[in-house]
Short mmCIF file of C-alpha atoms and ligand atoms in Angstrom, two decimals:
data_model
loop_
_atom_site.label_atom_id
_atom_site.label_comp_id
_atom_site.label_asym_id
_atom_site.label_seq_id
_atom_site.Cartn_x
_atom_site.Cartn_y
_atom_site.Cartn_z
CA MET A 1 -20.80 19.14 -17.33
CA SER A 2 -18.25 17.58 -14.94
CA LYS A 3 -15.92 14.73 -16.01
CA ALA A 4 -17.90 12.32 -13.83
CA GLU A 5 -21.23 13.35 -15.42
CA ALA A 6 -19.74 13.19 -18.91
CA ILE A 7 -19.24 9.42 -18.83
CA ALA A 8 -21.99 7.89 -21.01
CA SER A 9 -24.85 6.54 -18.95
CA SER A 10 -24.62 3.17 -20.73
CA ASP A 11 -21.00 2.75 -19.61
CA PHE A 12 -20.48 0.75 -16.43
CA PRO A 13 -24.24 0.28 -15.77
CA LYS A 14 -23.87 -2.01 -12.73
CA THR A 15 -21.43 0.41 -11.13
CA ARG A 16 -23.61 3.41 -11.92
CA ALA A 17 -26.51 1.68 -10.17
CA ALA A 18 -24.49 0.65 -7.09
CA LEU A 19 -22.46 3.80 -6.30
CA SER A 20 -23.90 7.08 -5.07
CA SER A 21 -23.23 10.03 -7.38
CA GLU A 22 -20.80 11.39 -4.77
CA THR A 23 -18.79 8.15 -4.70
CA TRP A 24 -18.92 7.90 -8.51
CA ALA A 25 -17.47 11.42 -8.77
CA HIS A 26 -14.77 10.58 -6.21
CA VAL A 27 -13.75 7.44 -8.12
CA VAL A 28 -13.50 9.46 -11.35
CA ALA A 29 -11.45 12.14 -9.56
CA LEU A 30 -9.07 9.47 -8.21
CA GLU A 31 -8.63 8.03 -11.70
CA GLU A 32 -7.97 11.50 -13.06
CA GLY A 33 -5.49 12.27 -10.25
CA PHE A 34 -3.60 9.02 -10.77
CA ALA A 35 -3.36 9.43 -14.55
CA HIS A 36 -2.44 13.12 -14.56
CA LYS A 37 -0.84 14.11 -11.31
CA GLY A 38 -1.61 17.73 -10.42
CA HIS A 39 1.22 19.99 -11.48
CA VAL A 40 3.59 20.84 -8.62
CA GLU A 41 6.37 23.31 -9.40
CA ILE A 42 9.61 22.14 -7.81
CA ALA A 43 12.86 24.12 -7.67
CA ALA A 44 16.13 22.95 -6.16
CA HIS A 45 17.08 26.59 -5.38
CA GLY A 46 15.45 29.77 -4.16
CA GLY A 47 14.21 28.53 -0.78
CA PRO A 48 15.28 29.88 2.65
CA ASP A 49 19.02 30.57 3.01
CA ARG A 50 21.30 28.95 5.55
CA GLY A 51 20.50 30.31 9.02
CA ALA A 52 17.02 31.53 7.99
CA ARG A 53 14.28 31.33 10.62
CA CYS A 54 11.64 29.00 9.24
CA ASP A 55 7.96 29.18 10.22
CA TYR A 56 7.94 25.47 11.07
CA ASP A 57 10.38 22.64 11.72
CA VAL A 58 8.32 20.18 9.70
CA ALA A 59 5.69 20.65 6.98
CA LEU A 60 3.71 17.50 6.22
CA ALA A 61 2.08 17.48 2.77
CA GLY A 62 -0.87 15.06 2.84
CA GLY A 63 -2.84 14.28 5.97
CA GLY A 64 -3.70 10.60 5.50
CA LEU A 65 -2.09 7.91 7.61
CA SER A 66 1.10 10.01 7.51
CA LEU A 67 -0.54 12.00 10.32
CA LEU A 68 1.32 9.51 12.51
CA TYR A 69 4.43 11.57 11.79
CA ALA A 70 2.70 14.87 12.54
CA ALA A 71 1.35 13.65 15.87
CA TRP A 72 4.63 12.04 16.96
CA LEU A 73 6.93 14.89 15.87
CA ALA A 74 4.63 17.54 17.41
CA ARG A 75 4.65 15.60 20.68
CA ALA A 76 8.45 15.48 20.45
CA GLY A 77 8.38 19.29 20.70
CA LEU A 78 8.79 20.17 17.02
CA LYS A 79 6.75 22.87 15.32
CA VAL A 80 4.63 21.05 12.74
CA VAL A 81 2.18 22.12 10.01
CA VAL A 82 0.01 19.69 8.04
CA PHE A 83 -1.82 20.58 4.84
CA ASP A 84 -4.03 18.48 2.58
CA ARG A 85 -5.91 19.15 -0.63
CA GLY A 86 -8.98 17.69 1.12
CA LYS A 87 -9.94 17.33 4.76
CA ILE A 88 -7.09 16.13 6.96
CA GLY A 89 -7.58 12.68 8.48
CA CYS A 90 -10.36 11.67 6.14
CA GLY A 91 -9.77 8.21 4.72
CA HIS A 92 -12.08 5.93 2.77
CA ARG A 93 -10.36 2.69 3.64
CA GLU A 94 -10.80 -0.50 5.64
CA TRP A 95 -7.56 -1.84 7.09
CA ASN A 96 -6.50 -5.32 8.15
CA ILE A 97 -3.33 -6.19 10.03
CA SER A 98 -2.16 -8.68 12.68
CA ARG A 99 -2.40 -7.70 16.36
CA ARG A 100 1.35 -7.91 16.97
CA GLU A 101 2.04 -5.45 14.15
CA LEU A 102 -0.02 -2.78 15.94
CA GLN A 103 2.43 -2.60 18.85
CA PRO A 104 4.37 0.45 17.56
CA LEU A 105 1.22 2.55 18.10
CA ALA A 106 1.54 1.92 21.86
CA GLU A 107 5.37 1.93 21.89
CA SER A 108 5.31 5.39 20.31
CA GLY A 109 3.24 6.72 23.23
CA LEU A 110 0.61 8.01 20.80
CA PHE A 111 -1.96 5.48 22.08
CA SER A 112 -2.33 3.49 25.28
CA ALA A 113 -2.22 -0.31 25.17
CA ALA A 114 -5.96 -0.34 25.95
CA GLU A 115 -6.67 2.02 23.03
CA VAL A 116 -4.65 -0.17 20.67
CA ALA A 117 -6.58 -3.22 21.87
CA ALA A 118 -9.86 -1.37 21.28
CA LEU A 119 -8.72 -0.36 17.80
CA VAL A 120 -9.32 -3.95 16.71
CA LEU A 121 -13.00 -4.22 15.76
CA LYS A 122 -12.85 -7.91 14.95
CA GLU A 123 -10.25 -10.66 15.03
CA TYR A 124 -10.80 -13.96 13.26
CA ARG A 125 -9.28 -17.38 13.72
CA SER A 126 -7.08 -17.73 10.66
CA GLY A 127 -6.61 -16.80 7.04
CA ILE A 128 -6.41 -18.74 3.80
CA ILE A 129 -4.86 -18.34 0.39
CA ARG A 130 -6.52 -20.33 -2.41
CA TRP A 131 -5.61 -20.65 -6.09
CA HIS A 132 -8.09 -21.70 -8.77
CA GLY A 133 -7.30 -25.27 -9.81
CA GLY A 134 -4.79 -25.55 -6.95
CA GLY A 135 -4.77 -25.84 -3.18
CA THR A 136 -6.01 -23.90 -0.16
CA TYR A 137 -3.24 -22.82 2.22
CA PRO A 138 -4.22 -21.74 5.75
CA VAL A 139 -2.06 -19.30 7.71
CA ARG A 140 -2.37 -17.68 11.15
CA HIS A 141 -1.54 -14.19 12.45
CA VAL A 142 -1.70 -12.45 9.08
CA LEU A 143 -4.15 -9.58 8.34
CA ASP A 144 -6.49 -11.17 10.92
CA CYS A 145 -7.57 -7.99 12.73
CA VAL A 146 -10.02 -5.43 11.34
CA VAL A 147 -8.93 -1.95 12.38
CA ASN A 148 -11.25 0.94 13.17
CA ALA A 149 -9.74 3.12 10.43
CA GLU A 150 -12.03 6.11 10.96
CA TRP A 151 -11.30 6.27 14.70
CA LEU A 152 -7.57 5.93 14.09
CA LEU A 153 -7.49 8.82 11.60
CA ASP A 154 -9.81 10.99 13.73
CA GLN A 155 -7.60 10.45 16.76
CA LEU A 156 -4.38 11.12 14.87
CA ARG A 157 -5.85 14.41 13.70
CA ALA A 158 -7.00 15.32 17.21
CA ARG A 159 -3.72 14.27 18.83
CA ALA A 160 -1.58 16.14 16.29
CA GLU A 161 -3.66 19.27 16.92
CA ALA A 162 -3.57 18.83 20.70
CA ALA A 163 0.23 18.57 20.50
CA GLY A 164 0.33 21.96 18.78
CA ALA A 165 0.41 21.04 15.08
CA THR A 166 -1.22 23.56 12.70
CA LEU A 167 -3.75 21.90 10.40
CA LEU A 168 -4.66 23.40 7.03
CA ASP A 169 -7.57 21.58 5.40
CA HIS A 170 -8.22 22.12 1.67
CA HIS A 171 -4.73 23.40 0.87
CA ALA A 172 -3.10 21.57 -2.05
CA LEU A 173 0.64 21.74 -2.59
CA ALA A 174 1.27 23.92 -5.65
CA GLY A 175 5.06 24.07 -5.49
CA TYR A 176 8.14 24.26 -3.34
CA ARG A 177 11.64 25.72 -3.47
CA VAL A 178 14.56 24.26 -1.55
CA GLY A 179 17.28 26.39 0.02
CA ALA A 180 20.28 25.67 2.25
CA GLY A 181 18.22 26.59 5.32
CA GLY A 182 14.78 25.17 4.54
CA VAL A 183 11.97 24.71 2.06
CA GLU A 184 9.47 27.33 0.94
CA VAL A 185 6.08 25.76 0.26
CA ARG A 186 3.41 27.37 -1.93
CA LEU A 187 -0.24 26.64 -1.14
CA PRO A 188 -2.75 28.40 -3.34
CA SER A 189 -5.80 29.20 -1.25
CA GLU A 190 -8.24 32.06 -1.86
CA ARG A 191 -5.61 34.51 -0.63
CA GLY A 192 -2.53 32.57 -1.79
CA ARG A 193 -0.13 31.49 0.86
CA THR A 194 3.48 30.44 1.37
CA LEU A 195 5.14 28.98 4.43
CA THR A 196 8.64 27.80 5.24
CA ALA A 197 9.84 24.71 7.06
CA ARG A 198 13.21 23.11 7.78
CA LEU A 199 11.95 19.76 6.45
CA LEU A 200 9.19 18.87 3.98
CA VAL A 201 7.64 15.44 4.54
CA ASP A 202 5.77 14.24 1.44
CA GLY A 203 2.85 12.04 2.52
CA MET A 204 0.77 12.63 -0.61
CA GLY A 205 0.42 8.93 -1.40
CA ALA A 206 0.06 7.86 -5.01
CA SER A 207 -0.44 11.53 -6.04
CA SER A 208 3.01 12.59 -4.86
CA PRO A 209 4.86 14.54 -7.56
CA HIS A 210 7.88 12.36 -6.72
CA ALA A 211 6.05 9.11 -7.26
CA ALA A 212 7.68 7.01 -9.98
CA PHE A 213 6.00 3.71 -9.20
CA ASP A 214 6.56 0.86 -11.60
CA LEU A 215 3.76 -1.29 -10.15
CA CYS A 216 0.26 -0.63 -8.98
CA CYS A 217 -2.85 -2.48 -7.85
CA PRO A 218 -6.17 -0.94 -8.87
CA THR A 219 -8.43 -2.19 -6.06
CA VAL A 220 -12.21 -1.92 -5.71
CA GLY A 221 -14.89 -3.33 -3.47
CA GLY A 222 -16.04 -2.49 0.00
CA VAL A 223 -18.07 -3.76 2.90
CA LEU A 224 -20.78 -6.16 1.69
CA GLY A 225 -23.87 -7.31 3.54
CA GLY A 226 -26.19 -10.13 2.47
CA LEU A 227 -23.63 -12.79 1.48
CA ASP A 228 -24.42 -16.42 2.32
CA GLU A 229 -22.72 -17.77 5.43
CA GLY A 230 -21.57 -21.37 5.63
CA PRO A 231 -18.66 -23.78 5.15
CA GLY A 232 -18.65 -23.83 1.32
CA VAL A 233 -15.93 -22.04 -0.66
CA ARG A 234 -18.56 -19.69 -2.10
CA GLU A 235 -19.90 -18.91 1.36
CA VAL A 236 -18.54 -16.66 4.08
CA ASP A 237 -17.03 -18.16 7.24
CA PRO A 238 -16.99 -15.32 9.81
CA GLU A 239 -13.92 -16.86 11.46
CA ILE A 240 -11.78 -17.03 8.31
CA GLY A 241 -10.11 -14.22 6.37
CA GLU A 242 -9.48 -14.83 2.68
CA ILE A 243 -6.15 -13.14 1.98
CA LEU A 244 -5.80 -14.03 -1.71
CA VAL A 245 -8.27 -16.09 -3.76
CA THR A 246 -8.66 -16.61 -7.51
CA THR A 247 -11.81 -17.92 -9.15
CA GLU A 248 -10.52 -18.30 -12.72
CA GLY A 249 -7.33 -17.99 -14.77
CA ILE A 250 -6.17 -15.05 -16.89
CA GLU A 251 -9.14 -13.25 -18.47
CA GLU A 252 -8.96 -9.99 -20.43
CA GLU A 253 -5.16 -10.51 -20.23
CA ARG A 254 -5.22 -10.13 -16.45
CA GLN A 255 -5.13 -12.37 -13.43
CA HIS A 256 -7.81 -10.94 -11.13
CA ILE A 257 -7.54 -11.69 -7.41
CA TRP A 258 -10.15 -11.49 -4.62
CA GLU A 259 -9.65 -10.67 -0.97
CA GLY A 260 -12.34 -11.04 1.70
CA PHE A 261 -12.27 -10.25 5.40
CA PRO A 262 -15.07 -10.82 7.91
CA ALA A 263 -16.24 -7.47 9.25
CA PRO A 264 -18.35 -6.73 12.36
CA GLY A 265 -22.10 -7.31 12.12
CA GLY A 266 -21.91 -10.35 9.80
CA ARG A 267 -20.58 -8.30 6.92
CA PHE A 268 -17.65 -9.14 4.63
CA THR A 269 -15.11 -6.65 3.27
CA THR A 270 -14.49 -7.79 -0.29
CA TYR A 271 -11.92 -6.51 -2.79
CA LEU A 272 -11.07 -7.33 -6.36
CA PHE A 273 -7.68 -6.28 -7.72
CA TYR A 274 -4.98 -7.05 -10.26
CA TYR A 275 -1.28 -6.28 -10.53
CA THR A 276 -0.19 -3.99 -13.32
CA GLU A 277 2.28 -1.31 -14.36
CA PRO A 278 0.87 2.24 -14.29
CA ALA A 279 1.64 2.66 -18.01
CA GLN A 280 -0.66 -0.28 -18.83
CA LEU A 281 -3.79 1.18 -17.21
CA GLY A 282 -6.59 1.73 -19.68
CA PRO A 283 -9.31 4.42 -19.46
CA HIS A 284 -11.34 4.40 -16.23
CA PRO A 285 -9.48 1.51 -14.59
CA LEU A 286 -11.43 1.70 -11.32
CA LEU A 287 -14.87 1.96 -12.92
CA ALA A 288 -14.03 -0.91 -15.30
CA LEU A 289 -12.83 -3.02 -12.38
CA TYR A 290 -15.97 -2.16 -10.36
CA GLU A 291 -18.07 -3.29 -13.32
CA ARG A 292 -16.25 -6.62 -13.28
CA PHE A 293 -16.58 -6.76 -9.47
CA PHE A 294 -20.39 -6.59 -9.69
CA ALA A 295 -20.55 -8.97 -12.68
CA THR A 296 -18.24 -11.68 -11.31
CA ARG A 297 -18.76 -11.40 -7.54
CA PRO A 298 -21.12 -14.43 -7.54
CA ARG A 299 -18.21 -16.57 -8.78
CA TYR A 300 -16.47 -15.65 -5.52
CA LYS A 301 -19.28 -15.52 -2.94
CA SER A 302 -22.95 -16.35 -3.26
CA GLY A 303 -25.82 -14.35 -1.81
CA ASP A 304 -27.87 -11.27 -2.37
CA ALA A 305 -25.04 -8.81 -1.78
CA ARG A 306 -25.49 -5.14 -0.82
CA LEU A 307 -22.53 -2.76 -1.08
CA GLU A 308 -22.78 -0.95 2.26
CA LYS A 309 -19.51 0.97 2.17
CA PRO A 310 -17.50 1.27 -1.04
CA THR A 311 -13.69 1.34 -0.69
CA TYR A 312 -11.33 1.63 -3.64
CA GLY A 313 -8.10 3.13 -4.84
CA PHE A 314 -4.77 2.62 -6.54
CA ILE A 315 -2.18 1.03 -4.30
CA PRO A 316 1.23 1.89 -5.74
CA ALA A 317 4.50 -0.02 -5.25
CA TYR A 318 8.08 -0.35 -6.43
CA SER A 319 9.40 -3.62 -7.86
CA ARG A 320 12.88 -2.64 -6.57
CA LEU A 321 14.16 -3.61 -10.02
CA ARG A 322 14.34 0.03 -11.06
CA PRO A 323 15.43 3.15 -9.13
CA MET A 324 13.18 4.09 -6.22
CA PRO A 325 13.17 7.61 -4.75
CA SER A 326 13.36 8.08 -0.99
CA ALA A 327 14.62 11.62 -0.38
CA PRO A 328 14.33 13.27 -3.80
CA ARG A 329 16.00 16.53 -2.66
CA ASP A 330 17.84 17.90 0.35
CA ARG A 331 15.27 18.65 3.10
CA VAL A 332 12.53 16.58 1.42
CA ILE A 333 11.58 13.04 2.43
CA LEU A 334 8.85 10.67 1.25
CA VAL A 335 6.73 8.62 3.66
CA GLY A 336 3.75 6.24 3.40
CA ASP A 337 2.50 5.31 -0.06
CA ALA A 338 4.52 8.18 -1.55
CA ALA A 339 7.66 6.31 -0.43
CA GLY A 340 6.23 2.93 -1.47
CA ARG A 341 8.18 1.07 1.23
CA HIS A 342 5.70 -1.80 1.38
CA SER A 343 6.09 -5.17 -0.28
CA PRO A 344 5.70 -5.27 -4.07
CA LEU A 345 3.87 -8.56 -3.57
CA THR A 346 1.43 -7.94 -0.71
CA PHE A 347 0.97 -4.15 -1.15
CA CYS A 348 0.17 -3.85 2.59
CA GLY A 349 0.84 -0.13 2.89
CA PHE A 350 -0.99 0.26 6.19
CA GLY A 351 1.04 -2.53 7.81
CA SER A 352 4.25 -1.17 6.37
CA MET A 353 3.52 2.36 7.67
CA ILE A 354 2.72 1.09 11.16
CA ARG A 355 5.94 -0.94 11.22
CA SER A 356 8.16 1.83 9.87
CA PHE A 357 6.86 5.13 11.25
CA LEU A 358 8.46 4.97 14.69
CA PRO A 359 12.08 4.30 13.66
CA VAL A 360 11.72 6.80 10.79
CA ALA A 361 10.18 9.49 13.05
CA GLU A 362 12.92 8.97 15.68
CA ALA A 363 15.61 9.24 12.98
CA LEU A 364 13.99 12.42 11.62
CA ARG A 365 13.93 14.00 15.08
CA GLU A 366 17.62 13.20 15.43
CA ARG A 367 18.47 14.59 11.96
CA LEU A 368 16.45 17.75 12.74
CA ALA A 369 18.31 18.20 16.05
CA ARG A 370 21.65 18.05 14.20
CA ASP A 371 20.29 19.84 11.13
CA THR A 372 21.68 17.09 8.88
CA LEU A 373 18.87 17.16 6.37
CA ASP A 374 20.68 16.56 3.10
CA ALA A 375 19.19 13.91 0.78
CA ARG A 376 21.83 11.37 1.75
CA ALA A 377 21.22 11.71 5.49
CA LEU A 378 17.45 11.53 4.91
CA SER A 379 17.74 8.45 2.67
CA SER A 380 19.40 6.56 5.49
CA VAL A 381 16.50 6.90 7.95
CA TRP A 382 15.12 3.51 6.93
CA SER A 383 16.63 0.23 5.82
CA GLU A 384 13.98 -2.07 4.50
CA PRO A 385 13.40 -5.74 5.31
CA PRO A 386 15.84 -7.57 3.02
CA ALA A 387 13.41 -9.90 1.28
CA LEU A 388 11.38 -6.98 -0.13
CA SER A 389 14.18 -6.30 -2.56
CA VAL A 390 13.71 -9.61 -4.36
CA MET A 391 9.93 -10.10 -4.31
CA GLY A 392 9.24 -7.77 -7.26
CA GLY A 393 10.35 -10.39 -9.80
CA LEU A 394 7.48 -12.65 -8.74
CA THR A 395 4.95 -9.81 -8.98
CA LEU A 396 6.10 -8.85 -12.47
CA MET A 397 5.16 -12.36 -13.61
CA MET A 398 1.54 -11.48 -12.86
CA VAL A 399 1.57 -8.22 -14.76
CA GLU A 400 -0.34 -8.05 -18.02
CA GLY A 401 1.63 -7.69 -21.22
CA ARG A 402 4.80 -9.17 -19.76
CA GLY A 403 5.47 -12.20 -21.99
CA ARG A 404 1.81 -13.10 -21.59
CA LYS A 405 1.09 -13.60 -25.34
CA GLY A 406 0.21 -17.21 -26.00
CA ARG A 407 0.51 -18.05 -22.34
CA ASP A 408 -1.73 -20.67 -20.80
CA PRO A 409 -4.48 -18.83 -18.85
CA ALA A 410 -3.85 -21.16 -15.88
CA ASP A 411 -0.17 -20.24 -15.72
CA VAL A 412 -0.30 -17.58 -12.99
CA ASN A 413 -2.46 -19.81 -10.78
CA ARG A 414 0.00 -22.68 -11.23
CA LEU A 415 2.95 -20.47 -10.39
CA LEU A 416 1.27 -19.07 -7.28
CA ASP A 417 0.12 -22.50 -6.24
CA ALA A 418 3.72 -23.80 -6.41
CA ALA A 419 4.95 -20.79 -4.41
CA PHE A 420 2.33 -21.02 -1.66
CA ALA A 421 2.47 -24.83 -1.39
CA SER A 422 6.19 -24.38 -0.71
CA LEU A 423 5.57 -21.66 1.88
CA ALA A 424 2.96 -23.79 3.64
CA GLU A 425 5.45 -26.67 3.77
CA LEU A 426 8.01 -24.40 5.44
CA GLY A 427 5.63 -23.98 8.39
CA ASP A 428 3.24 -21.37 9.73
CA GLU A 429 5.96 -19.06 11.09
CA THR A 430 7.85 -18.78 7.78
CA TYR A 431 4.66 -18.59 5.73
CA ALA A 432 3.22 -15.83 7.95
CA SER A 433 6.49 -13.90 8.02
CA PHE A 434 6.55 -13.97 4.20
CA VAL A 435 3.08 -12.44 3.95
CA ARG A 436 3.95 -9.87 6.68
CA ASP A 437 7.12 -8.87 4.71
CA GLU A 438 9.37 -10.13 7.50
CA ILE A 439 10.90 -13.25 5.95
CA GLY A 440 14.66 -13.63 6.49
CA PHE A 441 17.32 -14.56 3.95
CA ARG A 442 17.69 -18.22 4.91
CA ASP A 443 13.96 -18.85 4.78
CA PHE A 444 13.67 -16.96 1.51
CA ILE A 445 16.35 -19.16 -0.09
CA ALA A 446 14.60 -22.28 1.28
CA PHE A 447 11.36 -20.98 -0.25
CA MET A 448 13.04 -20.39 -3.62
CA ARG A 449 14.59 -23.86 -3.63
CA LYS A 450 11.36 -25.60 -2.69
CA THR A 451 9.40 -23.71 -5.33
CA ALA A 452 12.02 -24.53 -7.97
CA ALA A 453 11.83 -28.23 -7.02
CA ARG A 454 8.05 -28.08 -7.46
CA ARG A 455 8.18 -26.09 -10.69
CA PRO A 456 11.62 -26.49 -12.29
CA THR A 457 10.99 -23.82 -14.94
CA ILE A 458 10.12 -21.09 -12.42
CA TYR A 459 13.30 -19.03 -12.72
CA ASP A 460 13.32 -19.33 -16.52
CA ASP A 461 9.71 -18.07 -16.33
CA VAL A 462 10.62 -15.19 -14.03
CA PHE A 463 13.62 -14.15 -16.11
CA ALA A 464 11.60 -14.37 -19.34
CA GLN A 465 9.48 -11.47 -18.01
CA LEU A 466 12.44 -9.25 -17.08
CA SER A 467 14.78 -7.07 -19.11
CA ALA A 468 18.55 -7.64 -18.92
CA ALA A 469 18.88 -4.62 -16.60
CA GLU A 470 16.15 -5.94 -14.31
CA ILE A 471 17.77 -9.40 -14.15
CA ALA A 472 21.12 -7.79 -13.31
CA ARG A 473 19.55 -5.69 -10.56
CA TRP A 474 17.61 -8.65 -9.13
CA THR A 475 20.73 -10.86 -9.05
CA LEU A 476 22.74 -8.05 -7.45
CA ARG A 477 20.12 -7.57 -4.76
CA LEU A 478 20.02 -11.28 -4.02
CA ALA A 479 23.82 -11.37 -3.74
CA LYS A 480 23.71 -8.30 -1.48
CA LEU A 481 21.11 -10.01 0.67
CA GLY A 482 23.36 -13.05 1.04
CA PHE A 483 26.32 -10.83 1.91
CA THR A 484 24.31 -8.92 4.54
CA LYS A 485 23.22 -12.21 6.07
CA TRP A 486 26.80 -13.53 6.07
CA SER A 487 28.30 -10.33 7.52
CA THR A 488 25.65 -9.80 10.21
CA GLY A 489 24.84 -13.41 11.02
CA SER A 490 21.13 -12.56 10.64
CA ARG A 491 18.64 -15.13 9.38
C1 FAD B 501 -9.14 -0.32 -1.08
C2 FAD B 501 -7.86 -0.36 -0.28
C3 FAD B 501 -7.73 -1.25 0.77
C4 FAD B 501 -6.54 -1.32 1.51
N1 FAD B 501 -6.43 -2.24 2.51
C5 FAD B 501 -5.26 -2.36 3.19
C6 FAD B 501 -5.11 -3.32 4.26
O1 FAD B 501 -6.04 -4.05 4.63
N2 FAD B 501 -3.91 -3.44 4.89
C7 FAD B 501 -2.84 -2.67 4.53
O2 FAD B 501 -1.76 -2.83 5.11
N3 FAD B 501 -2.96 -1.70 3.56
C8 FAD B 501 -4.13 -1.53 2.88
N4 FAD B 501 -4.26 -0.58 1.90
C9 FAD B 501 -3.14 0.34 1.64
C10 FAD B 501 -3.22 1.55 2.60
O3 FAD B 501 -4.54 2.04 2.63
C11 FAD B 501 -2.27 2.67 2.18
O4 FAD B 501 -0.98 2.13 2.09
C12 FAD B 501 -2.28 3.85 3.17
O5 FAD B 501 -3.58 4.36 3.33
C13 FAD B 501 -1.36 4.96 2.66
O6 FAD B 501 -1.52 6.12 3.45
P1 FAD B 501 -0.84 7.49 2.99
O7 FAD B 501 -1.17 8.48 4.06
O8 FAD B 501 0.58 7.27 2.66
O9 FAD B 501 -1.55 7.87 1.62
P2 FAD B 501 -3.05 8.32 1.34
O10 FAD B 501 -4.01 7.65 2.24
O11 FAD B 501 -3.25 8.16 -0.13
O12 FAD B 501 -3.07 9.87 1.72
C14 FAD B 501 -2.50 10.84 0.89
C15 FAD B 501 -3.07 12.19 1.28
O13 FAD B 501 -2.40 13.20 0.50
C16 FAD B 501 -3.37 14.14 0.07
N5 FAD B 501 -2.84 14.80 -1.15
C17 FAD B 501 -2.64 14.26 -2.36
N6 FAD B 501 -2.13 15.18 -3.21
C18 FAD B 501 -2.01 16.33 -2.50
C19 FAD B 501 -1.54 17.64 -2.81
N7 FAD B 501 -1.08 17.99 -4.04
N8 FAD B 501 -1.52 18.58 -1.82
C20 FAD B 501 -1.96 18.26 -0.56
N9 FAD B 501 -2.44 17.04 -0.23
C21 FAD B 501 -2.45 16.09 -1.17
C22 FAD B 501 -4.63 13.33 -0.18
O14 FAD B 501 -5.78 14.15 -0.12
C23 FAD B 501 -4.56 12.31 0.98
O15 FAD B 501 -5.24 12.77 2.13
C24 FAD B 501 -5.45 -0.48 1.17
C25 FAD B 501 -5.59 0.45 0.11
C26 FAD B 501 -6.78 0.50 -0.61
C27 FAD B 501 -6.90 1.49 -1.75
#
């Protein structure tokens, strides 16, 4: 009997009824993979020697959105191989982003401007953020475009292949050995296989053996049909995206949050998630969250809902208050969710990848040309937007088990309401740039001051959730941010 079949039939009855057996099994496999990452044997020695001729310039482990790198580097004339434990370019996601953020796809030359325009299946007028017992805060140009995720991944696969990349479906990474001249990668297939590359790019997402995330968002939901349309808060307005919405306070020790985006054909992509630390996840976190999704969805939107396309997963992130790997070894670099470069507050990994892949790919091409592929040189391929380094403190306040005992269930909503009322007061540009991870230092300080004026205990509350080491790191990062701003004259 498989693990998926072994779950008692009385457990998660609503979920069992709504998901196909194939999707059920995939959810269980994802949970299993997140809890016990497949064993990958890693050795810092024993790989190709200096001057060795490698089979490939670049080996990309994981063919999800990281295919952007494969397609771009292969077009740049490098010899690329991609392998994935499943089928390459096969996502089960729905992505939202703003139109402006898609520009790097055209700037990279991978897609024409017309193709990028056509990638947007639907664009709506504006978005809102609404906190239970608090206000509703509209914002424009944030997550307001629905992307054709399947087409994007299909095309990245086709374009990588057309540019000469070798694609190996159903090849999981079993181990690798680093040497002065490259990396030897072991892929157990029926016949067993090894290959060598000058650079290993780890795009294995949350399953990366290097992942050491201290935050994650279990997220479930999908594309729903049958919801009521109208102007009420429990109805769907096809011109409004709902970026973050709560319908109650802390329940089961968690603050659950809804997201809802109008999709083509009158449908509504709806997610339920919560912030947590991976160590706090209980058994079957996705199935348990799906069960809550089906039970509490009417609190969020009314109607006779049908789940037409389930989408789910663990979105990982780094609070930046503990060490965060970037290039864990010489000749090995992390990208995409494996690198966790996105905001620890918004968790927009798709947006972050689209924003970062071009400068990172260009820097990798340059490092490959000079053969400067030590961990230090690889770590410097990306410098992240400054505000990301200080947002983790806010997220940790929403994590279960962090000083939550005896806390008022309305506390997280009140905190978020104070934060977003302040952002809204700072104007659409600042508010939108905060949600898109682009806020500058001066605006961030203005945001912190406004929020503190609204809720004087906020920093005591934040610090009460953090350890002494985390507070020291947070303060250091804030000081560094101020210094960078002062020395560069940036905002
Ligand atoms: C439900 C949901 C909704 C989301 N919505 C949005 C959104 O609207 N906007 C946004 O900005 N972001 C969104 N995200 C986040 C976004 O989807 C991710 O950040 C992005 O897909 C990460 O891509 P990736 O290629 O790095 O990782 P993944 O998509 O996780 O791909 C990793 C790949 O590695 C392969 N792999 C794993 N282990 C191995 C191994 N040992 N050997 C070989 N291959 C392996 C896997 O099979 C997979 O193909 C959402 C995420 C979820 C879960």
